[in-house]
């Protein structure tokens, strides 16, 4: 990258920061009071995983996964430690359909972590009782013949989770609209209420990755540098405040949108980027 290109690139990043100054509502950068303590999390999560990712636990998710589902949790931790991306992976277009989520699939699909969808009908039974006043002014109740059941077809329909094995679920959101978290958390909650899962894991970008995204340029599909108005475009522009990242997820977790479902939250940090910082450059990890 020439000096001119580098200058234009950093100017674009600064302009983006100015544009997003007012776009930080509904963001939390720390787990809330309803989250498990960091010391509690460290008892159950591999130290190497804690070094590579931000990890937050809600409703004792870390303890439940480690103690009740050790096989599934071991496979998740192995997948997290094997997970590695490059600056090129980040720069290429594709959002949540890019090569990055597929890297997680490469680890989990062979171990029978399947995309799972649930569907269910709601059966409503109505029971009626009549009341008769008998001697002494007392009331005597009579059960009436049952009415025909009311069936609401597809009352539960279309809710799916990308990875489910046994009673553990996992989803990953790399770069979707932040409202996708609402869909994920509702699915976790519904699967949990139906007794299909006992705990879930949700993986996204850590806020600590933002400094890296400001430095990595966007690429076209052919791998060439993407430009707008003659300026190189930083990746942070396509991964702004309104996309899926930790700040948007913790806000929802702190508000309890996962309901009663225990959820372990994983944030991808710069340690997962294999070629960062570039040779000869000191970068933030």
Short mmCIF file of C-alpha atoms in Angstrom, two decimals:
data_model
loop_
_atom_site.label_atom_id
_atom_site.label_comp_id
_atom_site.label_asym_id
_atom_site.label_seq_id
_atom_site.Cartn_x
_atom_site.Cartn_y
_atom_site.Cartn_z
CA UNK A 1 0.00 0.00 0.00
CA UNK A 2 1.48 3.37 -1.05
CA UNK A 3 1.74 6.33 1.32
CA UNK A 4 -1.15 8.04 -0.51
CA UNK A 5 -3.31 4.92 -0.31
CA UNK A 6 -2.56 4.50 3.39
CA UNK A 7 -3.43 8.14 4.08
CA UNK A 8 -6.71 7.87 2.15
CA UNK A 9 -7.50 4.63 3.95
CA UNK A 10 -7.08 6.15 7.42
CA UNK A 11 -9.11 9.21 6.40
CA UNK A 12 -11.96 6.87 5.42
CA UNK A 13 -11.76 5.16 8.82
CA UNK A 14 -11.87 8.52 10.61
CA UNK A 15 -14.89 9.62 8.56
CA UNK A 16 -16.68 6.41 9.49
CA UNK A 17 -16.01 6.98 13.19
CA UNK A 18 -17.54 10.46 12.93
CA UNK A 19 -20.61 9.05 11.16
CA UNK A 20 -21.15 6.50 13.92
CA UNK A 21 -20.74 8.84 16.89
CA UNK A 22 -24.50 8.88 17.37
CA UNK A 23 -25.06 5.22 16.53
CA UNK A 24 -24.17 3.68 19.87
CA UNK A 25 -27.56 3.26 21.50
CA UNK A 26 -28.48 -0.22 22.68
CA UNK A 27 -24.86 -1.21 23.26
CA UNK A 28 -23.26 -2.76 26.35
CA UNK A 29 -19.53 -3.40 26.62
CA UNK A 30 -19.68 -5.34 29.88
CA UNK A 31 -21.83 -8.19 31.17
CA UNK A 32 -24.60 -7.11 33.50
CA UNK A 33 -25.41 -8.07 37.07
CA UNK A 34 -27.35 -11.07 35.80
CA UNK A 35 -24.17 -12.61 34.34
CA UNK A 36 -21.99 -15.12 36.16
CA UNK A 37 -18.74 -13.79 37.62
CA UNK A 38 -15.46 -14.00 35.71
CA UNK A 39 -14.01 -16.17 38.48
CA UNK A 40 -16.90 -18.59 38.07
CA UNK A 41 -16.36 -18.75 34.31
CA UNK A 42 -12.63 -19.43 34.74
CA UNK A 43 -13.42 -22.56 36.78
CA UNK A 44 -15.09 -24.27 33.85
CA UNK A 45 -13.62 -22.86 30.62
CA UNK A 46 -10.26 -23.90 29.15
CA UNK A 47 -7.58 -21.27 29.83
CA UNK A 48 -6.50 -21.35 26.19
CA UNK A 49 -10.06 -20.53 25.15
CA UNK A 50 -10.17 -17.64 27.63
CA UNK A 51 -6.93 -16.28 26.14
CA UNK A 52 -8.27 -16.39 22.58
CA UNK A 53 -11.84 -15.20 23.18
CA UNK A 54 -13.97 -13.06 25.43
CA UNK A 55 -16.21 -15.46 27.36
CA UNK A 56 -19.29 -14.51 29.37
CA UNK A 57 -21.74 -16.86 31.06
CA UNK A 58 -25.40 -16.33 31.90
CA UNK A 59 -27.57 -18.56 34.10
CA UNK A 60 -24.63 -20.83 34.99
CA UNK A 61 -24.09 -21.84 31.37
CA UNK A 62 -20.35 -22.52 31.83
CA UNK A 63 -20.96 -24.79 34.81
CA UNK A 64 -23.85 -26.63 33.14
CA UNK A 65 -21.90 -27.24 29.93
CA UNK A 66 -18.78 -28.45 31.73
CA UNK A 67 -20.48 -30.67 34.28
CA UNK A 68 -23.61 -31.93 32.52
CA UNK A 69 -22.42 -32.07 28.90
CA UNK A 70 -18.66 -32.63 29.03
CA UNK A 71 -18.42 -34.37 25.64
CA UNK A 72 -20.29 -31.67 23.73
CA UNK A 73 -18.45 -28.89 25.57
CA UNK A 74 -15.08 -30.49 24.85
CA UNK A 75 -15.97 -30.53 21.15
CA UNK A 76 -16.96 -26.87 21.28
CA UNK A 77 -13.73 -25.89 23.01
CA UNK A 78 -11.71 -27.91 20.48
CA UNK A 79 -13.53 -26.14 17.62
CA UNK A 80 -12.82 -22.75 19.22
CA UNK A 81 -9.13 -23.52 19.59
CA UNK A 82 -8.92 -24.80 16.01
CA UNK A 83 -10.86 -21.81 14.65
CA UNK A 84 -8.54 -19.42 12.82
CA UNK A 85 -9.20 -16.68 10.28
CA UNK A 86 -7.02 -14.44 8.13
CA UNK A 87 -7.13 -10.78 7.21
CA UNK A 88 -8.15 -11.88 3.72
CA UNK A 89 -11.10 -13.83 5.16
CA UNK A 90 -12.19 -10.66 6.94
CA UNK A 91 -11.69 -8.43 3.91
CA UNK A 92 -13.62 -10.54 1.41
CA UNK A 93 -17.37 -9.84 0.97
CA UNK A 94 -20.06 -12.22 2.11
CA UNK A 95 -21.12 -11.25 5.62
CA UNK A 96 -22.52 -14.23 7.49
CA UNK A 97 -22.30 -16.23 4.25
CA UNK A 98 -18.54 -15.70 4.00
CA UNK A 99 -15.89 -18.37 4.54
CA UNK A 100 -15.60 -17.48 8.23
CA UNK A 101 -18.72 -19.29 9.57
CA UNK A 102 -17.86 -22.23 7.31
CA UNK A 103 -14.60 -22.69 9.21
CA UNK A 104 -16.63 -23.46 12.31
CA UNK A 105 -18.77 -25.90 10.32
CA UNK A 106 -15.64 -27.74 9.22
CA UNK A 107 -14.99 -28.60 12.88
CA UNK A 108 -18.53 -29.30 14.08
CA UNK A 109 -20.42 -30.91 11.20
CA UNK A 110 -18.25 -34.07 11.11
CA UNK A 111 -19.01 -34.51 14.83
CA UNK A 112 -22.75 -34.56 14.15
CA UNK A 113 -23.65 -31.02 15.11
CA UNK A 114 -26.71 -30.55 12.91
CA UNK A 115 -28.84 -27.59 11.90
CA UNK A 116 -32.09 -28.17 13.76
CA UNK A 117 -35.57 -26.77 13.21
CA UNK A 118 -38.62 -27.34 15.37
CA UNK A 119 -42.31 -27.30 14.51
CA UNK A 120 -45.28 -27.86 16.76
CA UNK A 121 -49.06 -27.54 16.91
CA UNK A 122 -50.86 -26.12 19.94
CA UNK A 123 -53.77 -28.19 21.24
CA UNK A 124 -56.22 -26.23 23.40
CA UNK A 125 -58.74 -28.09 25.58
CA UNK A 126 -61.64 -26.15 27.09
CA UNK A 127 -63.29 -27.45 30.29
CA UNK A 128 -66.60 -26.00 31.51
CA UNK A 129 -68.50 -26.38 34.76
CA UNK A 130 -72.07 -25.41 35.55
CA UNK A 131 -73.12 -24.40 39.03
CA UNK A 132 -76.30 -25.45 40.85
CA UNK A 133 -77.51 -23.91 44.08
CA UNK A 134 -78.67 -26.69 46.41
CA UNK A 135 -80.26 -26.87 49.83
CA UNK A 136 -78.70 -24.56 52.34
CA UNK A 137 -77.57 -22.15 49.62
CA UNK A 138 -74.51 -24.20 48.80
CA UNK A 139 -73.22 -24.41 45.25
CA UNK A 140 -72.73 -27.71 43.51
CA UNK A 141 -70.62 -27.83 40.39
CA UNK A 142 -71.22 -30.13 37.45
CA UNK A 143 -68.60 -30.89 34.84
CA UNK A 144 -70.03 -30.45 31.36
CA UNK A 145 -69.17 -32.66 28.40
CA UNK A 146 -65.79 -31.69 26.93
CA UNK A 147 -65.74 -29.41 23.94
CA UNK A 148 -63.90 -30.23 20.77
CA UNK A 149 -60.17 -29.56 20.97
CA UNK A 150 -58.92 -26.42 19.28
CA UNK A 151 -55.81 -27.02 17.20
CA UNK A 152 -53.56 -24.16 16.18
CA UNK A 153 -51.37 -25.65 13.49
CA UNK A 154 -47.75 -24.56 13.19
CA UNK A 155 -47.98 -22.61 16.44
CA UNK A 156 -44.24 -23.20 16.69
CA UNK A 157 -42.69 -23.11 13.26
CA UNK A 158 -39.56 -22.08 11.44
CA UNK A 159 -37.30 -21.57 14.43
CA UNK A 160 -33.90 -23.10 13.80
CA UNK A 161 -30.42 -23.23 15.30
CA UNK A 162 -27.31 -23.80 13.21
CA UNK A 163 -25.66 -26.39 15.46
CA UNK A 164 -27.38 -28.74 17.89
CA UNK A 165 -26.03 -31.93 19.44
CA UNK A 166 -27.71 -33.72 22.30
CA UNK A 167 -29.09 -30.97 24.52
CA UNK A 168 -26.54 -28.30 23.58
CA UNK A 169 -27.00 -25.61 20.91
CA UNK A 170 -24.53 -23.26 19.24
CA UNK A 171 -24.93 -20.38 16.82
CA UNK A 172 -22.47 -17.94 15.26
CA UNK A 173 -23.13 -14.45 13.96
CA UNK A 174 -20.16 -12.91 12.18
CA UNK A 175 -21.60 -9.96 10.27
CA UNK A 176 -25.39 -9.84 10.06
CA UNK A 177 -27.85 -7.13 11.05
CA UNK A 178 -27.88 -6.89 14.85
CA UNK A 179 -31.59 -7.86 14.95
CA UNK A 180 -30.41 -11.37 14.09
CA UNK A 181 -29.46 -11.71 17.75
CA UNK A 182 -33.15 -11.36 18.69
CA UNK A 183 -33.98 -14.30 16.42
CA UNK A 184 -31.15 -16.40 17.87
CA UNK A 185 -32.01 -15.69 21.49
CA UNK A 186 -35.70 -16.35 20.88
CA UNK A 187 -34.80 -19.68 19.27
CA UNK A 188 -32.59 -20.60 22.25
CA UNK A 189 -35.40 -19.65 24.61
CA UNK A 190 -38.02 -21.63 22.70
CA UNK A 191 -35.85 -24.74 22.32
CA UNK A 192 -35.11 -24.56 26.04
CA UNK A 193 -38.75 -24.12 27.05
CA UNK A 194 -39.67 -27.12 24.88
CA UNK A 195 -37.03 -29.23 26.64
CA UNK A 196 -34.95 -29.74 23.49
CA UNK A 197 -31.80 -28.05 24.82
CA UNK A 198 -30.42 -27.36 28.28
CA UNK A 199 -27.80 -24.75 27.36
CA UNK A 200 -26.57 -22.75 24.37
CA UNK A 201 -23.46 -21.00 23.06
CA UNK A 202 -23.57 -17.83 20.94
CA UNK A 203 -20.43 -16.68 19.14
CA UNK A 204 -19.80 -13.25 17.60
CA UNK A 205 -17.11 -10.58 17.13
CA UNK A 206 -15.53 -9.10 20.25
CA UNK A 207 -15.45 -5.32 20.49
CA UNK A 208 -11.68 -5.78 20.84
CA UNK A 209 -11.60 -6.76 17.18
CA UNK A 210 -12.75 -3.30 16.09
CA UNK A 211 -9.24 -1.82 16.14
CA UNK A 212 -8.14 -4.56 13.75
CA UNK A 213 -11.13 -3.98 11.46
CA UNK A 214 -10.12 -0.32 11.14
CA UNK A 215 -6.76 -1.42 9.76
CA UNK A 216 -7.84 -4.18 7.37
CA UNK A 217 -9.05 -3.03 3.92
CA UNK A 218 -12.16 -4.43 2.27
CA UNK A 219 -11.60 -6.64 -0.75
CA UNK A 220 -13.59 -7.38 -3.87
CA UNK A 221 -14.55 -10.97 -4.69
CA UNK A 222 -11.39 -11.34 -6.80
CA UNK A 223 -9.21 -10.29 -3.85
CA UNK A 224 -8.42 -6.80 -5.16
CA UNK A 225 -8.71 -3.75 -2.92
CA UNK A 226 -12.17 -2.22 -2.78
CA UNK A 227 -12.32 1.52 -3.38
CA UNK A 228 -15.05 4.13 -3.04
CA UNK A 229 -14.49 7.56 -4.58
CA UNK A 230 -10.84 6.67 -4.98
CA UNK A 231 -10.44 5.73 -1.31
CA UNK A 232 -9.60 2.34 0.12
CA UNK A 233 -12.45 1.19 2.34
CA UNK A 234 -11.71 -0.25 5.83
CA UNK A 235 -13.57 -3.37 6.98
CA UNK A 236 -15.04 -1.51 9.93
CA UNK A 237 -17.32 0.27 7.44
CA UNK A 238 -19.15 -2.98 6.64
CA UNK A 239 -19.01 -4.12 10.27
CA UNK A 240 -20.39 -1.07 12.01
CA UNK A 241 -22.39 -0.52 15.17
CA UNK A 242 -25.61 -1.93 13.70
CA UNK A 243 -24.17 -5.34 12.85
CA UNK A 244 -23.71 -8.44 14.99
CA UNK A 245 -20.91 -7.83 17.50
CA UNK A 246 -20.44 -8.17 21.24
CA UNK A 247 -21.76 -4.73 22.19
CA UNK A 248 -25.12 -5.48 20.60
CA UNK A 249 -25.28 -8.98 22.07
CA UNK A 250 -24.41 -8.07 25.67
CA UNK A 251 -27.11 -5.39 25.64
CA UNK A 252 -29.66 -8.09 24.85
CA UNK A 253 -28.20 -10.60 27.31
CA UNK A 254 -28.18 -8.03 30.11
CA UNK A 255 -31.85 -7.33 29.33
CA UNK A 256 -32.63 -11.04 29.75
CA UNK A 257 -33.84 -11.69 26.22
CA UNK A 258 -32.57 -15.27 26.45
CA UNK A 259 -35.25 -15.99 29.05
CA UNK A 260 -34.45 -19.00 31.21
CA UNK A 261 -31.97 -20.54 28.78
CA UNK A 262 -28.37 -20.70 30.04
CA UNK A 263 -26.15 -19.05 27.40
CA UNK A 264 -22.37 -18.93 27.07
CA UNK A 265 -21.29 -15.91 25.01
CA UNK A 266 -18.07 -16.10 22.96
CA UNK A 267 -16.34 -13.04 21.47
CA UNK A 268 -13.79 -13.49 18.66
CA UNK A 269 -10.66 -11.44 19.43
CA UNK A 270 -7.59 -10.58 17.34
CA UNK A 271 -5.90 -13.70 18.70
CA UNK A 272 -8.05 -15.70 16.28
CA UNK A 273 -6.59 -13.81 13.28
CA UNK A 274 -3.58 -15.87 12.24
CA UNK A 275 -1.76 -13.18 10.23
CA UNK A 276 -2.34 -10.25 12.56
CA UNK A 277 -0.44 -8.08 13.20
CA UNK A 278 1.35 -8.02 9.83
CA UNK A 279 5.09 -8.64 9.84
CA UNK A 280 7.00 -5.55 10.86
CA UNK A 281 3.97 -3.90 12.42
CA UNK A 282 2.97 -3.79 16.05
CA UNK A 283 -0.77 -4.36 16.30
CA UNK A 284 -3.27 -4.74 19.07
CA UNK A 285 -4.21 -8.25 20.06
#
